[in-house]
Amino acid sequence: MAKGYFKQIGESIDYVNSGSETIAYGDVVALTDCIGVAECDIAAGALGSLSLCGVYELPSATEALTIGQRVYWDSIGGNVTSVATDHIACGVAIAAKMAGVLVADIRIG
């Protein structure tokens, strides 16, 4: 029978910055199918930590959002959006957001 062995809770992960610029504390990092938020500054080539869960105030596109609405990360625009096409799953809105407001409270993960 196949077995799994506990490694960590998984709220955050180790992440090596393969880019050429420092990832700053609080920066959103687009991963393959989700996002992480930098828990510290991560210099180019260095190891740091990304949070994969929690509630964050993130930059948002101008559309309105409702509580519980699934949102996606637009890597080009650098914000969350309700549009899934060509974007990365990000989490859900935990509070309603009116159209035109440029931040949203999002539970990532």
PDB file of N, CA and C in Angstrom, residues 30-91:
ATOM      1  N   ALA A  30       3.526  34.554  -8.632  1.00  0.00           N
ATOM      2  CA  ALA A  30       2.699  33.634  -9.400  1.00  0.00           C
ATOM      3  C   ALA A  30       3.431  32.304  -9.543  1.00  0.00           C
ATOM      4  N   LEU A  31       2.802  31.245  -9.065  1.00  0.00           N
ATOM      5  CA  LEU A  31       3.337  29.898  -9.219  1.00  0.00           C
ATOM      6  C   LEU A  31       2.564  29.228 -10.355  1.00  0.00           C
ATOM      7  N   THR A  32       2.744  27.966 -10.592  1.00  0.00           N
ATOM      8  CA  THR A  32       2.089  27.308 -11.724  1.00  0.00           C
ATOM      9  C   THR A  32       0.571  27.411 -11.677  1.00  0.00           C
ATOM     10  N   ASP A  33      -0.053  27.004 -10.579  1.00  0.00           N
ATOM     11  CA  ASP A  33      -1.509  26.991 -10.476  1.00  0.00           C
ATOM     12  C   ASP A  33      -2.046  27.704  -9.243  1.00  0.00           C
ATOM     13  N   CYS A  34      -1.221  28.507  -8.599  1.00  0.00           N
ATOM     14  CA  CYS A  34      -1.653  29.268  -7.433  1.00  0.00           C
ATOM     15  C   CYS A  34      -0.677  30.423  -7.239  1.00  0.00           C
ATOM     16  N   ILE A  35      -0.927  31.215  -6.206  1.00  0.00           N
ATOM     17  CA  ILE A  35      -0.004  32.295  -5.880  1.00  0.00           C
ATOM     18  C   ILE A  35       0.531  32.093  -4.470  1.00  0.00           C
ATOM     19  N   GLY A  36       1.640  32.751  -4.178  1.00  0.00           N
ATOM     20  CA  GLY A  36       2.172  32.834  -2.829  1.00  0.00           C
ATOM     21  C   GLY A  36       2.495  34.282  -2.551  1.00  0.00           C
ATOM     22  N   VAL A  37       2.555  34.641  -1.281  1.00  0.00           N
ATOM     23  CA  VAL A  37       2.915  35.998  -0.882  1.00  0.00           C
ATOM     24  C   VAL A  37       4.223  35.908  -0.096  1.00  0.00           C
ATOM     25  N   ALA A  38       5.211  36.708  -0.518  1.00  0.00           N
ATOM     26  CA  ALA A  38       6.535  36.666   0.118  1.00  0.00           C
ATOM     27  C   ALA A  38       6.432  37.061   1.586  1.00  0.00           C
ATOM     28  N   GLU A  39       6.986  36.204   2.448  1.00  0.00           N
ATOM     29  CA  GLU A  39       6.988  36.469   3.890  1.00  0.00           C
ATOM     30  C   GLU A  39       8.226  37.241   4.323  1.00  0.00           C
ATOM     31  N   CYS A  40       9.136  37.486   3.381  1.00  0.00           N
ATOM     32  CA  CYS A  40      10.374  38.209   3.656  1.00  0.00           C
ATOM     33  C   CYS A  40      10.927  38.673   2.306  1.00  0.00           C
ATOM     34  N   ASP A  41      11.926  39.550   2.331  1.00  0.00           N
ATOM     35  CA  ASP A  41      12.633  39.881   1.095  1.00  0.00           C
ATOM     36  C   ASP A  41      13.399  38.635   0.657  1.00  0.00           C
ATOM     37  N   ILE A  42      13.381  38.348  -0.657  1.00  0.00           N
ATOM     38  CA  ILE A  42      14.105  37.194  -1.186  1.00  0.00           C
ATOM     39  C   ILE A  42      14.994  37.694  -2.319  1.00  0.00           C
ATOM     40  N   ALA A  43      16.284  37.784  -2.070  1.00  0.00           N
ATOM     41  CA  ALA A  43      17.229  38.268  -3.079  1.00  0.00           C
ATOM     42  C   ALA A  43      17.278  37.287  -4.250  1.00  0.00           C
ATOM     43  N   ALA A  44      17.714  37.782  -5.415  1.00  0.00           N
ATOM     44  CA  ALA A  44      17.867  36.922  -6.585  1.00  0.00           C
ATOM     45  C   ALA A  44      18.781  35.754  -6.235  1.00  0.00           C
ATOM     46  N   GLY A  45      18.324  34.534  -6.536  1.00  0.00           N
ATOM     47  CA  GLY A  45      19.095  33.338  -6.263  1.00  0.00           C
ATOM     48  C   GLY A  45      19.016  32.836  -4.839  1.00  0.00           C
ATOM     49  N   ALA A  46      18.340  33.571  -3.969  1.00  0.00           N
ATOM     50  CA  ALA A  46      18.288  33.204  -2.546  1.00  0.00           C
ATOM     51  C   ALA A  46      17.032  32.411  -2.216  1.00  0.00           C
ATOM     52  N   LEU A  47      17.080  31.761  -1.069  1.00  0.00           N
ATOM     53  CA  LEU A  47      15.961  31.001  -0.539  1.00  0.00           C
ATOM     54  C   LEU A  47      15.166  31.879   0.412  1.00  0.00           C
ATOM     55  N   GLY A  48      13.852  31.824   0.289  1.00  0.00           N
ATOM     56  CA  GLY A  48      12.976  32.567   1.183  1.00  0.00           C
ATOM     57  C   GLY A  48      11.714  31.780   1.423  1.00  0.00           C
ATOM     58  N   SER A  49      10.682  32.443   1.892  1.00  0.00           N
ATOM     59  CA  SER A  49       9.446  31.773   2.251  1.00  0.00           C
ATOM     60  C   SER A  49       8.250  32.464   1.614  1.00  0.00           C
ATOM     61  N   LEU A  50       7.330  31.659   1.074  1.00  0.00           N
ATOM     62  CA  LEU A  50       6.080  32.163   0.517  1.00  0.00           C
ATOM     63  C   LEU A  50       4.915  31.619   1.324  1.00  0.00           C
ATOM     64  N   SER A  51       3.973  32.473   1.658  1.00  0.00           N
ATOM     65  CA  SER A  51       2.737  32.060   2.296  1.00  0.00           C
ATOM     66  C   SER A  51       1.777  31.575   1.220  1.00  0.00           C
ATOM     67  N   LEU A  52       1.146  30.412   1.452  1.00  0.00           N
ATOM     68  CA  LEU A  52       0.185  29.859   0.508  1.00  0.00           C
ATOM     69  C   LEU A  52      -1.252  29.968   0.994  1.00  0.00           C
ATOM     70  N   CYS A  53      -1.440  30.490   2.198  1.00  0.00           N
ATOM     71  CA  CYS A  53      -2.795  30.639   2.719  1.00  0.00           C
ATOM     72  C   CYS A  53      -2.840  31.864   3.632  1.00  0.00           C
ATOM     73  N   GLY A  54      -4.043  32.276   3.943  1.00  0.00           N
ATOM     74  CA  GLY A  54      -4.231  33.450   4.775  1.00  0.00           C
ATOM     75  C   GLY A  54      -5.062  34.489   4.039  1.00  0.00           C
ATOM     76  N   VAL A  55      -5.411  35.545   4.739  1.00  0.00           N
ATOM     77  CA  VAL A  55      -6.192  36.628   4.143  1.00  0.00           C
ATOM     78  C   VAL A  55      -5.268  37.812   3.923  1.00  0.00           C
ATOM     79  N   TYR A  56      -5.278  38.319   2.706  1.00  0.00           N
ATOM     80  CA  TYR A  56      -4.427  39.441   2.328  1.00  0.00           C
ATOM     81  C   TYR A  56      -5.259  40.495   1.616  1.00  0.00           C
ATOM     82  N   GLU A  57      -4.911  41.756   1.826  1.00  0.00           N
ATOM     83  CA  GLU A  57      -5.446  42.841   1.005  1.00  0.00           C
ATOM     84  C   GLU A  57      -4.557  42.886  -0.227  1.00  0.00           C
ATOM     85  N   LEU A  58      -5.148  42.634  -1.392  1.00  0.00           N
ATOM     86  CA  LEU A  58      -4.394  42.583  -2.645  1.00  0.00           C
ATOM     87  C   LEU A  58      -4.906  43.626  -3.619  1.00  0.00           C
ATOM     88  N   PRO A  59      -4.027  44.084  -4.520  1.00  0.00           N
ATOM     89  CA  PRO A  59      -4.495  44.984  -5.574  1.00  0.00           C
ATOM     90  C   PRO A  59      -5.564  44.272  -6.396  1.00  0.00           C
ATOM     91  N   SER A  60      -6.560  45.012  -6.844  1.00  0.00           N
ATOM     92  CA  SER A  60      -7.685  44.409  -7.539  1.00  0.00           C
ATOM     93  C   SER A  60      -8.045  45.196  -8.787  1.00  0.00           C
ATOM     94  N   ALA A  61      -8.558  44.465  -9.777  1.00  0.00           N
ATOM     95  CA  ALA A  61      -9.136  45.116 -10.961  1.00  0.00           C
ATOM     96  C   ALA A  61     -10.351  45.916 -10.490  1.00  0.00           C
ATOM     97  N   THR A  62     -10.929  46.707 -11.347  1.00  0.00           N
ATOM     98  CA  THR A  62     -11.973  47.645 -10.943  1.00  0.00           C
ATOM     99  C   THR A  62     -13.351  47.021 -10.763  1.00  0.00           C
ATOM    100  N   GLU A  63     -13.560  45.748 -11.169  1.00  0.00           N
ATOM    101  CA  GLU A  63     -14.904  45.175 -11.080  1.00  0.00           C
ATOM    102  C   GLU A  63     -15.324  44.910  -9.634  1.00  0.00           C
ATOM    103  N   ALA A  64     -16.634  44.830  -9.405  1.00  0.00           N
ATOM    104  CA  ALA A  64     -17.170  44.505  -8.082  1.00  0.00           C
ATOM    105  C   ALA A  64     -16.952  43.023  -7.805  1.00  0.00           C
ATOM    106  N   LEU A  65     -16.801  42.681  -6.514  1.00  0.00           N
ATOM    107  CA  LEU A  65     -16.693  41.289  -6.091  1.00  0.00           C
ATOM    108  C   LEU A  65     -17.687  41.044  -4.963  1.00  0.00           C
ATOM    109  N   THR A  66     -18.160  39.811  -4.853  1.00  0.00           N
ATOM    110  CA  THR A  66     -19.061  39.433  -3.773  1.00  0.00           C
ATOM    111  C   THR A  66     -18.343  38.481  -2.819  1.00  0.00           C
ATOM    112  N   ILE A  67     -18.837  38.375  -1.607  1.00  0.00           N
ATOM    113  CA  ILE A  67     -18.248  37.473  -0.613  1.00  0.00           C
ATOM    114  C   ILE A  67     -18.294  36.047  -1.157  1.00  0.00           C
ATOM    115  N   GLY A  68     -17.166  35.366  -1.093  1.00  0.00           N
ATOM    116  CA  GLY A  68     -17.082  33.982  -1.546  1.00  0.00           C
ATOM    117  C   GLY A  68     -16.809  33.812  -3.025  1.00  0.00           C
ATOM    118  N   GLN A  69     -16.720  34.911  -3.761  1.00  0.00           N
ATOM    119  CA  GLN A  69     -16.474  34.818  -5.201  1.00  0.00           C
ATOM    120  C   GLN A  69     -15.037  34.390  -5.468  1.00  0.00           C
ATOM    121  N   ARG A  70     -14.856  33.413  -6.339  1.00  0.00           N
ATOM    122  CA  ARG A  70     -13.528  32.940  -6.723  1.00  0.00           C
ATOM    123  C   ARG A  70     -12.842  34.045  -7.517  1.00  0.00           C
ATOM    124  N   VAL A  71     -11.552  34.247  -7.244  1.00  0.00           N
ATOM    125  CA  VAL A  71     -10.777  35.258  -7.953  1.00  0.00           C
ATOM    126  C   VAL A  71      -9.492  34.645  -8.495  1.00  0.00           C
ATOM    127  N   TYR A  72      -8.886  35.352  -9.424  1.00  0.00           N
ATOM    128  CA  TYR A  72      -7.717  34.874 -10.161  1.00  0.00           C
ATOM    129  C   TYR A  72      -6.666  35.969 -10.191  1.00  0.00           C
ATOM    130  N   TRP A  73      -5.403  35.571 -10.327  1.00  0.00           N
ATOM    131  CA  TRP A  73      -4.310  36.534 -10.361  1.00  0.00           C
ATOM    132  C   TRP A  73      -3.965  36.848 -11.801  1.00  0.00           C
ATOM    133  N   ASP A  74      -3.994  38.118 -12.147  1.00  0.00           N
ATOM    134  CA  ASP A  74      -3.585  38.612 -13.462  1.00  0.00           C
ATOM    135  C   ASP A  74      -2.128  39.053 -13.334  1.00  0.00           C
ATOM    136  N   SER A  75      -1.213  38.206 -13.779  1.00  0.00           N
ATOM    137  CA  SER A  75       0.219  38.495 -13.641  1.00  0.00           C
ATOM    138  C   SER A  75       0.633  39.739 -14.416  1.00  0.00           C
ATOM    139  N   ILE A  76      -0.009  40.006 -15.536  1.00  0.00           N
ATOM    140  CA  ILE A  76       0.345  41.173 -16.345  1.00  0.00           C
ATOM    141  C   ILE A  76      -0.165  42.454 -15.676  1.00  0.00           C
ATOM    142  N   GLY A  77      -1.419  42.437 -15.223  1.00  0.00           N
ATOM    143  CA  GLY A  77      -1.986  43.606 -14.560  1.00  0.00           C
ATOM    144  C   GLY A  77      -1.533  43.760 -13.116  1.00  0.00           C
ATOM    145  N   GLY A  78      -1.043  42.660 -12.523  1.00  0.00           N
ATOM    146  CA  GLY A  78      -0.603  42.710 -11.132  1.00  0.00           C
ATOM    147  C   GLY A  78      -1.741  42.891 -10.154  1.00  0.00           C
ATOM    148  N   ASN A  79      -2.885  42.203 -10.436  1.00  0.00           N
ATOM    149  CA  ASN A  79      -4.035  42.337  -9.552  1.00  0.00           C
ATOM    150  C   ASN A  79      -4.943  41.111  -9.627  1.00  0.00           C
ATOM    151  N   VAL A  80      -5.879  41.033  -8.673  1.00  0.00           N
ATOM    152  CA  VAL A  80      -6.883  39.979  -8.714  1.00  0.00           C
ATOM    153  C   VAL A  80      -8.024  40.412  -9.607  1.00  0.00           C
ATOM    154  N   THR A  81      -8.662  39.418 -10.209  1.00  0.00           N
ATOM    155  CA  THR A  81      -9.782  39.659 -11.110  1.00  0.00           C
ATOM    156  C   THR A  81     -10.750  38.486 -11.009  1.00  0.00           C
ATOM    157  N   SER A  82     -11.986  38.696 -11.433  1.00  0.00           N
ATOM    158  CA  SER A  82     -12.953  37.602 -11.475  1.00  0.00           C
ATOM    159  C   SER A  82     -12.852  36.811 -12.777  1.00  0.00           C
ATOM    160  N   VAL A  83     -12.007  37.252 -13.681  1.00  0.00           N
ATOM    161  CA  VAL A  83     -11.851  36.607 -14.993  1.00  0.00           C
ATOM    162  C   VAL A  83     -10.854  35.457 -14.892  1.00  0.00           C
ATOM    163  N   ALA A  84     -11.311  34.241 -15.201  1.00  0.00           N
ATOM    164  CA  ALA A  84     -10.456  33.054 -15.088  1.00  0.00           C
ATOM    165  C   ALA A  84      -9.529  32.876 -16.282  1.00  0.00           C
ATOM    166  N   THR A  85      -9.978  33.241 -17.459  1.00  0.00           N
ATOM    167  CA  THR A  85      -9.230  33.001 -18.687  1.00  0.00           C
ATOM    168  C   THR A  85      -7.841  33.632 -18.632  1.00  0.00           C
ATOM    169  N   ASP A  86      -6.821  32.802 -18.850  1.00  0.00           N
ATOM    170  CA  ASP A  86      -5.415  33.235 -18.893  1.00  0.00           C
ATOM    171  C   ASP A  86      -4.884  33.760 -17.561  1.00  0.00           C
ATOM    172  N   HIS A  87      -5.555  33.455 -16.458  1.00  0.00           N
ATOM    173  CA  HIS A  87      -5.113  33.896 -15.147  1.00  0.00           C
ATOM    174  C   HIS A  87      -4.935  32.701 -14.214  1.00  0.00           C
ATOM    175  N   ILE A  88      -4.300  32.906 -13.067  1.00  0.00           N
ATOM    176  CA  ILE A  88      -3.962  31.852 -12.117  1.00  0.00           C
ATOM    177  C   ILE A  88      -4.945  31.872 -10.953  1.00  0.00           C
ATOM    178  N   ALA A  89      -5.449  30.716 -10.559  1.00  0.00           N
ATOM    179  CA  ALA A  89      -6.345  30.632  -9.405  1.00  0.00           C
ATOM    180  C   ALA A  89      -5.676  31.287  -8.203  1.00  0.00           C
ATOM    181  N   CYS A  90      -6.423  32.108  -7.501  1.00  0.00           N
ATOM    182  CA  CYS A  90      -5.847  32.921  -6.430  1.00  0.00           C
ATOM    183  C   CYS A  90      -6.502  32.641  -5.090  1.00  0.00           C
ATOM    184  N   GLY A  91      -7.816  32.527  -5.045  1.00  0.00           N
ATOM    185  CA  GLY A  91      -8.532  32.325  -3.794  1.00  0.00           C
ATOM    186  C   GLY A  91      -9.950  32.814  -3.903  1.00  0.00           C
TER     187      GLY A  91
END
